[in-house]
Amino acid sequence: MLNFTVGPVQVEDRIREIGHDQVPYFRTPEFSAVMLENERLILKFMRAPKNSRAVFLTGSGTFAMEASVENLVTRNDKVLIVNGGTFGQRFTDICRYRNLNFEEIKLPYGTPLCRKDLAPYENKGFTVLLINVHETSTGVLYDMDMVGQFCAENGINLIADAISAFLADDVNMEKWGALAVITSSQKALACHPGISIVALSEKAVETARKNQADALYYDFIPMLDNGVRGQTPFTPAVNILLQINARLVDVEKRGGAESEVSRTKGLAEYFRKGIKDFPFEEFSLSPSNAVTALRPKNVPAYGIFTELKDRYGIWVCPNGGELKDVLLRVGHIGALKFADYDRLFEALTDLKNKGKL
Ligand SMILES: *Cc1c(COP(=O)(O)O)cnc(C)c1O
């Protein structure tokens, strides 16, 4: 299997092996040391401001999105959501389940967010903004410096889902002035799915203490208190936390988040150059390094996904819902190399020769 999906992504053999090892008992000084290092490196790679903390949740990215809302947003808040696709919609669904007071900025699929889209919400008493740094369903990367500035000017707490952007695009929690930034294990961290992570600013920690979550398993406070000694309140997905540690240490050795971002960017550029020879249009106007969203010119998108999977063992990423036959996505995160894209181009050439593209 050659995996170009946007998660779970292709995992290096060395990291995969950690995934199938026996699970060690985790109430030990050794595991605590691993967790303290995980927290330190996550905060470093997110460029979190001083006195920030990170919590590690056992659950997919959506759990961290929902837990962040549970701990950091109350019914007294007025919430603004940027909804440009599936993952923006997820924040909307989370707020709806919790009966929060929210409004959405609905963006047409594939379009970036501009300052003029935010203008109507200026000085309107909004207290929280929820946004996906990279709307993975369409490949759009939002201008987070602009969003951060808007939030600062309006006294709005920014909660940023960087699940697919972390280690693929620049993430700078301090510059954005973000209250919290979220990621998870199965995107550019390139580990197995099951752990999600929230980096919390000092203000977020205070907010969580004040708000008091309504559910034990969501509550950041026991996570933060246990985290001081490198522990989690309940049994975590231990092997994935060990995988994350191996990955973070490796990224650190290779030059940190910047080097991982530039490696990903190199793969994205290589692919975007090569794909010009095929009948696709690039869909997103401001693409993330993590993925390229493509609109096939001649045939339905989902058919190409099926052909590549069944005949060539190559997995690109289909879309769901109304974009199913419109879009497909090719990822640049995970353990991928230039030669892998050459294999994809060969398969596409073959499809083209057979009149199937
Ligand atoms: C993958 C992803 C998520 C989380 O999805 P899960 O399936 O819950 O892990 C959330 N937001 C974005 C932007 C994503 O790319």
XYZ file of C-alpha atoms and ligand atoms in Angstrom:
372
model
C 0.000 0.000 0.000
C 1.242 3.436 -0.913
C -0.679 5.953 1.175
C -1.226 9.550 0.043
C -4.293 10.100 2.219
C -4.342 12.897 4.781
C -4.630 10.612 7.745
C -3.990 8.088 9.011
C -0.858 8.675 6.951
C 2.017 6.418 5.989
C 4.132 5.613 9.054
C 7.900 4.939 9.052
C 8.786 1.291 9.826
C 10.693 2.272 12.961
C 7.630 4.081 14.333
C 5.275 1.300 13.258
C 7.311 -1.212 15.253
C 6.718 0.778 18.439
C 3.010 0.416 17.666
C 3.072 -3.369 17.847
C 5.431 -3.801 20.799
C 4.042 -5.076 24.116
C 2.459 -2.177 25.973
C 4.587 -1.226 28.984
C 3.055 -0.394 32.353
C 2.975 3.371 32.380
C 2.988 4.486 36.019
C 6.766 4.540 35.961
C 9.474 7.193 36.052
C 10.531 6.090 32.545
C 7.133 6.785 31.015
C 6.856 10.066 32.935
C 10.148 11.171 31.391
C 8.777 10.365 27.924
C 5.635 12.405 28.592
C 7.533 15.392 29.963
C 9.680 15.361 26.831
C 6.561 15.067 24.644
C 5.041 18.121 26.317
C 8.258 20.114 25.995
C 8.732 19.322 22.305
C 5.080 19.871 21.360
C 5.161 23.321 22.968
C 8.467 24.110 21.285
C 7.275 23.048 17.823
C 4.024 24.970 18.262
C 6.019 28.030 19.357
C 3.859 28.245 22.423
C 4.387 31.254 24.714
C 6.057 30.903 28.111
C 4.071 29.047 30.803
C 1.971 27.185 28.234
C 1.063 23.556 28.895
C 0.070 20.654 26.669
C -2.437 17.893 27.419
C -2.538 14.498 25.695
C -5.995 13.000 25.179
C -6.788 9.461 24.167
C -9.183 9.993 21.306
C -9.097 11.294 17.756
C -8.711 14.955 16.824
C -12.414 15.629 17.187
C -12.180 14.708 20.874
C -9.579 17.437 21.385
C -11.761 19.936 19.474
C -14.750 19.068 21.629
C -12.741 18.990 24.887
C -11.296 22.412 24.051
C -14.789 23.814 23.597
C -15.968 22.052 26.780
C -13.148 23.516 28.882
C -12.651 26.922 27.292
C -16.082 28.065 26.103
C -19.263 28.654 28.129
C -22.839 29.691 27.378
C -21.841 33.234 28.281
C -19.493 33.346 25.317
C -20.376 34.602 21.876
C -18.648 32.288 19.426
C -17.623 32.907 15.831
C -16.857 29.861 13.671
C -15.053 29.890 10.337
C -16.764 27.141 8.344
C -15.144 26.406 4.989
C -15.779 22.668 4.834
C -16.084 19.432 6.794
C -13.842 20.459 9.672
C -15.295 23.929 10.115
C -18.690 22.235 10.163
C -17.394 20.004 12.964
C -16.881 23.018 15.229
C -20.420 24.102 14.371
C -21.777 20.666 15.299
C -19.841 20.700 18.583
C -21.305 24.104 19.479
C -24.799 22.988 18.487
C -24.604 19.898 20.742
C -23.634 22.187 23.610
C -26.281 24.825 22.906
C -23.665 27.548 22.660
C -24.328 30.987 21.300
C -22.570 30.977 17.921
C -22.492 32.400 14.429
C -20.759 30.998 11.359
C -18.810 32.555 8.537
C -19.642 30.150 5.717
C -16.994 30.217 3.008
C -17.526 28.695 -0.431
C -15.435 25.503 -0.732
C -11.832 26.204 -1.647
C -11.796 29.947 -0.917
C -9.470 31.600 1.571
C -10.687 33.781 4.446
C -10.136 37.512 3.853
C -10.179 40.409 6.261
C -13.373 41.629 4.571
C -15.087 38.356 5.561
C -14.309 39.202 9.185
C -15.272 42.893 8.969
C -19.015 42.400 9.731
C -18.049 40.732 13.036
C -15.851 43.588 14.240
C -16.921 45.092 17.610
C -19.957 42.825 17.876
C -19.126 41.345 21.267
C -17.692 38.041 20.047
C -15.499 36.425 22.700
C -14.262 33.213 21.002
C -13.205 32.344 17.454
C -12.985 28.724 16.312
C -11.041 27.983 13.151
C -9.189 25.156 11.418
C -5.757 26.437 10.418
C -5.949 24.162 7.405
C -9.448 23.164 6.231
C -8.292 19.696 5.213
C -11.426 18.841 3.232
C -10.593 21.427 0.550
C -6.873 22.032 1.152
C -7.282 25.706 2.107
C -4.733 27.180 4.507
C -6.072 30.234 6.315
C -4.018 33.370 6.937
C -3.567 32.909 10.658
C -1.504 36.066 11.169
C -4.491 38.031 9.884
C -6.913 36.006 12.020
C -4.713 36.481 15.097
C -4.623 40.208 14.524
C -8.416 40.381 14.165
C -8.807 38.459 17.434
C -6.307 40.672 19.264
C -8.032 43.859 18.076
C -11.435 42.558 19.170
C -10.448 40.901 22.454
C -11.431 37.486 21.103
C -10.013 34.181 22.378
C -8.645 32.235 19.429
C -8.918 28.438 19.452
C -7.091 26.994 16.463
C -7.423 23.450 15.142
C -3.989 22.830 13.641
C -4.605 19.094 13.415
C -3.444 18.796 9.816
C -1.233 21.914 9.823
C 1.118 21.060 12.689
C 4.538 20.087 11.219
C 3.233 20.704 7.682
C 2.668 24.477 7.742
C 3.998 27.174 10.045
C 2.290 27.033 13.409
C 3.065 29.926 15.714
C 0.857 30.001 18.757
C 2.608 33.002 20.270
C 2.442 35.152 17.138
C -1.221 34.266 16.587
C -1.917 35.043 20.251
C -3.914 31.800 20.391
C -5.616 30.649 23.559
C -5.246 27.016 22.483
C -3.895 25.061 19.517
C -4.942 21.489 18.731
C -3.277 18.627 16.860
C -3.488 14.828 16.667
C -1.290 11.814 16.103
C -2.314 10.568 12.658
C -1.584 13.608 10.453
C 1.904 15.111 9.996
C 3.003 13.628 13.310
C 2.738 10.420 11.276
C 1.883 8.027 14.093
C -1.100 5.755 14.533
C -4.480 7.384 15.254
C -5.698 7.630 18.840
C -3.971 10.530 20.577
C -4.914 14.178 20.261
C -3.076 17.082 21.834
C -4.052 20.546 23.018
C -1.453 23.239 23.691
C -2.875 25.642 26.262
C -1.674 29.151 26.938
C -1.417 30.317 30.543
C -4.742 32.110 30.051
C -6.325 28.889 28.745
C -5.226 27.029 31.866
C -6.829 29.735 34.020
C -9.976 29.674 31.886
C -10.278 25.887 32.186
C -9.932 26.128 35.976
C -12.601 28.777 36.143
C -15.026 27.068 33.739
C -15.047 23.620 35.367
C -15.813 21.024 32.650
C -19.069 19.087 33.043
C -17.572 15.677 32.300
C -14.694 13.932 34.064
C -13.088 12.402 30.969
C -12.979 15.781 29.203
C -11.709 17.838 32.114
C -8.334 19.467 31.365
C -7.607 20.119 35.042
C -6.822 16.533 36.132
C -4.827 16.191 32.895
C -2.824 19.309 33.711
C -2.321 18.341 37.355
C -1.151 14.810 36.466
C 0.921 16.170 33.607
C 3.154 18.069 36.026
C 4.721 14.686 36.914
C 4.483 13.340 33.347
C 1.349 11.290 33.920
C -2.216 11.119 32.592
C -5.265 10.673 34.861
C -6.421 7.507 33.044
C -4.813 4.805 30.901
C -3.705 6.526 27.696
C -2.923 4.982 24.305
C 0.573 4.229 25.642
C 2.144 2.920 22.429
C 1.025 5.931 20.447
C 2.534 8.251 23.039
C 5.787 6.295 22.665
C 5.538 6.637 18.867
C 4.941 10.372 19.244
C 8.037 10.619 21.419
C 10.214 8.856 18.835
C 8.863 11.141 16.096
C 9.293 14.363 18.068
C 12.852 13.477 19.074
C 13.624 12.645 15.458
C 12.159 15.922 14.181
C 14.201 17.759 16.815
C 17.393 16.017 15.610
C 16.672 16.953 12.007
C 16.311 20.646 12.805
C 12.899 21.017 14.427
C 9.489 21.978 13.090
C 10.916 24.282 10.387
C 12.842 21.441 8.758
C 9.766 19.188 8.779
C 7.652 21.973 7.282
C 10.192 22.600 4.542
C 10.484 18.870 3.779
C 6.689 18.721 3.398
C 6.705 21.852 1.253
C 9.321 20.256 -1.019
C 7.103 17.214 -1.570
C 4.053 19.415 -2.245
C 5.974 21.465 -4.821
C 7.340 18.362 -6.536
C 3.840 16.939 -6.843
C 2.218 20.208 -7.956
C 4.783 20.591 -10.724
C 4.353 17.018 -11.987
C 0.555 16.987 -11.860
C 0.386 19.827 -14.398
C 0.871 17.182 -17.125
C -2.448 15.570 -16.197
C -6.058 16.673 -16.667
C -6.664 18.169 -13.220
C -7.269 21.651 -11.918
C -5.885 22.709 -8.555
C -8.870 23.483 -6.370
C -7.596 25.587 -3.490
C -6.441 29.178 -3.950
C -4.193 29.138 -0.894
C -3.090 25.548 -0.484
C -1.583 24.033 2.630
C 1.654 22.086 2.273
C -0.171 19.087 3.707
C -2.375 18.294 0.734
C -3.232 19.198 -2.852
C -6.929 19.199 -3.710
C -7.580 18.388 -7.351
C -10.593 18.665 -9.582
C -10.439 16.096 -12.411
C -11.434 17.667 -15.725
C -12.812 14.608 -17.517
C -13.994 11.898 -15.146
C -15.652 11.675 -11.692
C -13.158 12.013 -8.832
C -14.317 9.003 -6.839
C -13.699 6.668 -9.780
C -10.040 7.695 -9.907
C -9.688 6.962 -6.191
C -11.155 3.459 -6.726
C -9.019 2.705 -9.803
C -5.798 3.752 -8.059
C -6.657 1.734 -4.946
C -7.844 -1.453 -6.662
C -5.430 -1.648 -9.600
C -2.258 -0.005 -8.348
C -2.394 -0.262 -4.521
C -2.162 3.521 -4.324
C -4.433 5.394 -1.935
C -5.220 8.991 -2.639
C -7.839 10.696 -0.509
C -11.427 10.868 -1.759
C -13.932 13.466 -0.588
C -17.344 12.823 0.874
C -20.733 14.445 0.506
C -21.333 16.830 -2.353
C -17.618 16.915 -3.247
C -17.400 13.126 -3.737
C -17.247 13.217 -7.515
C -15.728 16.691 -7.721
C -12.542 16.508 -5.687
C -9.774 14.203 -4.730
C -6.812 15.001 -2.571
C -3.199 13.938 -2.606
C -1.370 14.257 0.693
C 2.199 15.310 1.365
C 2.371 14.351 5.039
C 3.625 11.065 6.455
C 6.601 8.963 5.448
C 6.627 9.896 1.741
C 9.464 10.543 -0.687
C 9.831 11.952 -4.205
C 9.994 8.431 -5.711
C 6.537 7.700 -4.269
C 5.122 10.558 -6.369
C 6.885 9.151 -9.433
C 4.975 5.913 -8.830
C 1.724 7.853 -8.626
C 2.545 9.716 -11.861
C 3.257 6.370 -13.578
C -0.127 5.032 -12.484
C -1.853 8.219 -13.686
C -0.043 7.976 -17.035
C -1.276 4.414 -17.350
C -4.858 5.515 -16.575
C -4.543 8.308 -19.098
C -3.322 5.890 -21.782
C -6.297 3.654 -21.088
C -8.664 6.612 -21.508
C -9.706 6.513 -17.847
C -8.555 9.957 -16.807
C -8.216 15.153 10.611
C -8.728 16.428 11.102
C -9.524 16.515 12.250
C -9.820 15.382 13.168
O -10.445 14.318 12.705
P -10.495 12.980 13.558
O -11.032 12.020 12.563
O -11.396 13.204 14.710
O -9.090 12.692 14.011
C -9.963 17.739 12.665
N -9.654 18.851 11.991
C -8.877 18.827 10.905
C -8.536 20.105 10.238
C -8.392 17.613 10.423
O -7.602 17.586 9.336
